[in-house]
Every structure is written in structure tokens, then in C-alpha cells.
């Protein structure tokens, strides 16, 4: 039976209603498919990288097959979650639309742009951790690669860290992707998955439509 952990950094202990509704739908689907779901939350830690590192440690300790980071202000479709964990990729995410009226997404393209492969997936430089799947293989590789430290008297690893790379400051999510790629590995997105993003309002987007706009712009 596949064992999947959903990990959510949750500084103030609150989750958006859209997130909770998506979670209920996902749990129902996973139960019907015989997939075991556990949920881990880190509350009250203002350092997002440390919160993610603690969730990562728990995933290692629980020996899960997949860790799925989903932020507390994200909404998603339950079937998209099933699709995400079905891909034969170690690190893959669904794109999250930004909390802005100007359309933007949290995926960093390769120099040649967003180009789908034969399976319809797209290799990228990096993807935010708002809706990211990390396989057991990647969990252990990244744990072993990262510097150890103590967190609340427990053995932790600095898997996630904000970092300067080639003169640019990257957040903990893109830096994580760059660390993984430094091993000769790849990061992917499933462009059919777009998560909503809740703030003062709920932003929604469709990444496939966004790619069509980019392609049309290049042709002109």
C-alpha cells in the first residue's frame, strides 16, 4: 500500500477553506484507491525553510513513499493529486498561480522555455513547493546531501535554505531544486495542474492556456 505524507508549513495555525475542501476530496479519492494519507503541519515557525526541513525530517522518519508539500493557501483538484503521485518522476510539481492580477506562475523555465516531453511533462529549472511531490528516492538523496543541525533536540538537515546562486538570491524552494539538479537529476512540472491561490481573494489560472499565450507571443 502506497504511503503518502502531505506536509504543510502553517505559521499561524490556519488553513484556507479552499485548502480544507481540496484535502477532504483528496483523502476520499486516496481511500478508494488504497493509498494511505498522513498529514503533517508545522505551526508557529516563522522561518519557512526550517518548517519545511522539519516536515522533511518527519517524512524520512515515517519512511513514506512520497512527500507532497501543499501550502495552506492552495486549492487543488483531488484527481490532480492522484495524477501527481502517479508520475514516474522524483520531483514534480503543479504550477501555482501568483497572488497578483497580472498572470504569473511559480515555475522557472529552462533557457529554451517550457517544452513538453513525450509524456506532456515539462522539465524546468525550478518549481515552488506550493504543490510539489518528492519521491522516497529523492527524500533520501537530499537528506544525505544536506548539512546536519539540531532542531528542538532532534537531528535535522538543511535540505531547504535560502541561498545565493550565481550572484542571485533564491528562496528555499528554487534553491532546493537547484541542489537536486546539481546531482544530475531533473525537476518537472505537470502543466495540466494549476492550483488556486487564496489571499485577499482567490486567484485561479490555467497553465496550459498560459503556455499558448507565450507561444503566440513568440510567433509574433
Short mmCIF file of C-alpha atoms in Angstrom, two decimals:
data_model
loop_
_atom_site.label_atom_id
_atom_site.label_comp_id
_atom_site.label_asym_id
_atom_site.label_seq_id
_atom_site.Cartn_x
_atom_site.Cartn_y
_atom_site.Cartn_z
CA UNK A 1 0.00 0.00 0.00
CA UNK A 2 1.39 3.37 -1.05
CA UNK A 3 2.05 5.74 1.87
CA UNK A 4 1.92 9.45 1.14
CA UNK A 5 2.52 12.36 3.51
CA UNK A 6 1.04 15.80 2.91
CA UNK A 7 3.22 18.43 4.57
CA UNK A 8 2.05 21.98 5.24
CA UNK A 9 4.01 24.78 6.94
CA UNK A 10 1.33 26.69 8.82
CA UNK A 11 2.76 29.64 10.76
CA UNK A 12 -0.47 30.90 12.36
CA UNK A 13 -2.21 27.53 12.52
CA UNK A 14 -4.89 28.46 9.97
CA UNK A 15 -5.82 26.84 6.66
CA UNK A 16 -7.89 28.41 3.92
CA UNK A 17 -11.32 26.84 3.35
CA UNK A 18 -10.34 26.03 -0.25
CA UNK A 19 -7.38 24.01 1.06
CA UNK A 20 -9.58 22.06 3.51
CA UNK A 21 -12.20 21.28 0.86
CA UNK A 22 -9.49 20.06 -1.52
CA UNK A 23 -7.98 17.96 1.26
CA UNK A 24 -11.28 16.21 2.02
CA UNK A 25 -11.74 15.39 -1.67
CA UNK A 26 -8.18 14.06 -1.90
CA UNK A 27 -8.48 11.87 1.20
CA UNK A 28 -11.69 10.32 -0.16
CA UNK A 29 -10.07 9.53 -3.51
CA UNK A 30 -6.97 8.05 -1.87
CA UNK A 31 -9.05 5.87 0.43
CA UNK A 32 -10.92 4.45 -2.57
CA UNK A 33 -7.57 3.71 -4.28
CA UNK A 34 -5.98 2.11 -1.22
CA UNK A 35 -3.47 4.93 -0.70
CA UNK A 36 -2.59 5.79 2.90
CA UNK A 37 -2.52 9.53 3.57
CA UNK A 38 -0.92 11.18 6.59
CA UNK A 39 -0.80 14.93 7.25
CA UNK A 40 1.93 16.88 9.00
CA UNK A 41 1.76 20.55 9.98
CA UNK A 42 4.45 22.78 11.45
CA UNK A 43 2.80 25.64 13.35
CA UNK A 44 4.42 28.77 14.72
CA UNK A 45 7.77 28.59 12.92
CA UNK A 46 8.38 31.89 11.14
CA UNK A 47 11.34 30.52 9.12
CA UNK A 48 9.76 28.74 6.17
CA UNK A 49 12.93 26.80 5.36
CA UNK A 50 13.13 25.44 8.91
CA UNK A 51 9.46 24.44 8.83
CA UNK A 52 9.98 22.60 5.55
CA UNK A 53 13.09 20.90 6.95
CA UNK A 54 11.08 19.63 9.92
CA UNK A 55 8.37 18.20 7.66
CA UNK A 56 11.12 16.63 5.53
CA UNK A 57 12.60 15.02 8.66
CA UNK A 58 9.21 13.55 9.60
CA UNK A 59 8.82 12.11 6.11
CA UNK A 60 12.21 10.39 6.43
CA UNK A 61 11.33 9.13 9.91
CA UNK A 62 7.96 7.76 8.76
CA UNK A 63 9.52 6.12 5.69
CA UNK A 64 6.86 7.42 3.32
CA UNK A 65 6.78 6.65 -0.39
CA UNK A 66 6.09 10.29 -1.29
CA UNK A 67 6.10 13.65 0.44
CA UNK A 68 3.71 16.20 -1.05
CA UNK A 69 4.23 19.79 0.05
CA UNK A 70 0.96 21.71 -0.18
CA UNK A 71 0.74 25.22 1.25
CA UNK A 72 -2.21 26.18 3.42
CA UNK A 73 -3.42 28.84 0.98
CA UNK A 74 -3.61 26.47 -2.02
CA UNK A 75 -6.65 24.85 -3.57
CA UNK A 76 -6.40 21.88 -5.94
CA UNK A 77 -8.38 19.15 -7.63
CA UNK A 78 -8.24 15.74 -5.96
CA UNK A 79 -7.68 13.94 -9.25
CA UNK A 80 -4.71 16.22 -9.93
CA UNK A 81 -3.21 14.99 -6.66
CA UNK A 82 -3.62 11.38 -7.82
CA UNK A 83 -2.05 12.27 -11.17
CA UNK A 84 0.88 13.95 -9.42
CA UNK A 85 1.79 10.89 -7.36
CA UNK A 86 1.32 8.61 -10.38
CA UNK A 87 4.08 10.19 -12.47
CA UNK A 88 7.35 8.27 -12.59
CA UNK A 89 9.38 11.35 -11.62
CA UNK A 90 11.27 12.02 -8.40
CA UNK A 91 10.48 15.72 -8.11
CA UNK A 92 7.46 17.11 -9.90
CA UNK A 93 5.01 19.86 -9.13
CA UNK A 94 1.82 21.51 -10.17
CA UNK A 95 2.16 25.17 -11.02
CA UNK A 96 0.62 27.73 -8.67
CA UNK A 97 -0.78 30.98 -9.96
CA UNK A 98 0.60 34.08 -8.21
CA UNK A 99 -1.40 36.29 -5.87
CA UNK A 100 -1.43 39.06 -8.44
CA UNK A 101 -3.85 40.24 -11.11
CA UNK A 102 -1.01 40.10 -13.65
CA UNK A 103 -0.80 36.40 -14.57
CA UNK A 104 2.36 34.73 -13.29
CA UNK A 105 3.29 31.24 -12.12
CA UNK A 106 5.85 29.76 -9.75
CA UNK A 107 7.82 27.74 -12.34
CA UNK A 108 11.29 28.78 -13.50
CA UNK A 109 11.87 27.63 -17.13
CA UNK A 110 14.98 26.22 -18.70
CA UNK A 111 16.74 28.59 -21.16
CA UNK A 112 14.81 27.05 -24.09
CA UNK A 113 11.48 27.71 -22.36
CA UNK A 114 8.59 25.45 -21.36
CA UNK A 115 8.79 22.50 -23.77
CA UNK A 116 6.62 19.41 -23.11
CA UNK A 117 8.21 15.97 -23.47
CA UNK A 118 6.58 12.88 -24.97
CA UNK A 119 4.53 12.41 -21.78
CA UNK A 120 3.33 16.01 -21.75
CA UNK A 121 5.53 16.91 -18.76
CA UNK A 122 7.93 19.85 -18.78
CA UNK A 123 11.45 19.90 -17.35
CA UNK A 124 12.15 23.16 -15.51
CA UNK A 125 14.94 24.88 -13.59
CA UNK A 126 12.75 25.03 -10.54
CA UNK A 127 9.20 24.94 -9.19
CA UNK A 128 7.79 26.36 -5.98
CA UNK A 129 6.92 23.99 -3.16
CA UNK A 130 3.27 25.06 -3.01
CA UNK A 131 2.24 21.77 -4.66
CA UNK A 132 5.32 19.56 -5.01
CA UNK A 133 5.82 15.80 -4.94
CA UNK A 134 9.13 14.37 -3.65
CA UNK A 135 9.72 10.63 -4.05
CA UNK A 136 11.31 8.37 -1.45
CA UNK A 137 14.47 8.19 -3.58
CA UNK A 138 14.74 11.98 -3.67
CA UNK A 139 13.97 12.26 0.04
CA UNK A 140 16.93 10.08 0.98
CA UNK A 141 19.30 11.55 -1.59
CA UNK A 142 18.61 15.11 -0.48
CA UNK A 143 18.74 14.18 3.22
CA UNK A 144 22.16 12.58 2.78
CA UNK A 145 23.41 15.57 0.76
CA UNK A 146 22.38 18.24 3.26
CA UNK A 147 24.21 19.64 6.28
CA UNK A 148 23.03 18.35 9.68
CA UNK A 149 21.89 20.56 12.55
CA UNK A 150 19.76 20.31 15.69
CA UNK A 151 16.11 21.39 15.74
CA UNK A 152 14.29 21.09 19.06
CA UNK A 153 16.89 18.50 20.14
CA UNK A 154 16.24 16.39 17.03
CA UNK A 155 18.61 15.58 14.19
CA UNK A 156 17.63 17.76 11.24
CA UNK A 157 19.16 18.52 7.87
CA UNK A 158 19.37 21.81 5.99
CA UNK A 159 17.60 20.45 2.94
CA UNK A 160 15.81 23.75 2.38
CA UNK A 161 17.72 27.01 2.64
CA UNK A 162 17.59 30.43 1.04
CA UNK A 163 20.80 30.70 -0.93
CA UNK A 164 22.83 32.87 -3.29
CA UNK A 165 23.47 31.01 -6.55
CA UNK A 166 25.49 32.61 -9.37
CA UNK A 167 25.02 36.03 -7.82
CA UNK A 168 21.24 35.69 -7.42
CA UNK A 169 19.31 35.16 -4.18
CA UNK A 170 16.87 32.26 -4.36
CA UNK A 171 14.19 31.24 -1.92
CA UNK A 172 14.24 27.85 -0.23
CA UNK A 173 12.11 26.19 -2.93
CA UNK A 174 14.13 27.13 -6.02
CA UNK A 175 17.40 26.58 -4.11
CA UNK A 176 16.12 23.08 -3.26
CA UNK A 177 15.50 22.41 -6.95
CA UNK A 178 18.98 23.67 -7.85
CA UNK A 179 20.52 21.39 -5.23
CA UNK A 180 18.65 18.43 -6.73
CA UNK A 181 19.72 19.37 -10.25
CA UNK A 182 23.35 19.61 -9.08
CA UNK A 183 23.18 15.82 -8.64
CA UNK A 184 22.45 15.45 -12.35
CA UNK A 185 18.74 14.97 -11.64
CA UNK A 186 15.73 16.74 -13.16
CA UNK A 187 12.74 18.73 -11.95
CA UNK A 188 9.41 18.56 -13.75
CA UNK A 189 6.00 20.18 -13.82
CA UNK A 190 2.71 18.74 -14.96
CA UNK A 191 1.29 21.67 -16.94
CA UNK A 192 -2.25 20.32 -16.69
CA UNK A 193 -2.23 21.03 -12.94
CA UNK A 194 -2.88 24.57 -11.79
CA UNK A 195 -3.57 25.30 -8.13
CA UNK A 196 -5.64 28.23 -6.95
CA UNK A 197 -4.06 30.69 -4.54
CA UNK A 198 -6.03 32.36 -1.77
CA UNK A 199 -5.24 35.76 -0.26
CA UNK A 200 -7.44 38.84 -0.20
CA UNK A 201 -9.27 36.96 -2.95
CA UNK A 202 -8.83 33.63 -4.70
CA UNK A 203 -6.64 33.68 -7.80
CA UNK A 204 -7.17 30.99 -10.42
CA UNK A 205 -5.26 30.23 -13.58
CA UNK A 206 -4.83 27.65 -16.32
CA UNK A 207 -1.19 26.95 -17.11
CA UNK A 208 -1.91 25.27 -20.45
CA UNK A 209 -3.68 28.43 -21.63
CA UNK A 210 -0.73 30.46 -20.35
CA UNK A 211 1.69 28.38 -22.46
CA UNK A 212 -0.47 29.03 -25.54
CA UNK A 213 -0.23 32.78 -24.89
CA UNK A 214 3.58 32.54 -24.58
CA UNK A 215 3.79 30.57 -27.83
CA UNK A 216 1.61 33.09 -29.67
CA UNK A 217 3.77 35.94 -28.35
CA UNK A 218 6.95 34.25 -29.63
CA UNK A 219 5.40 33.75 -33.08
CA UNK A 220 4.67 37.47 -33.30
#
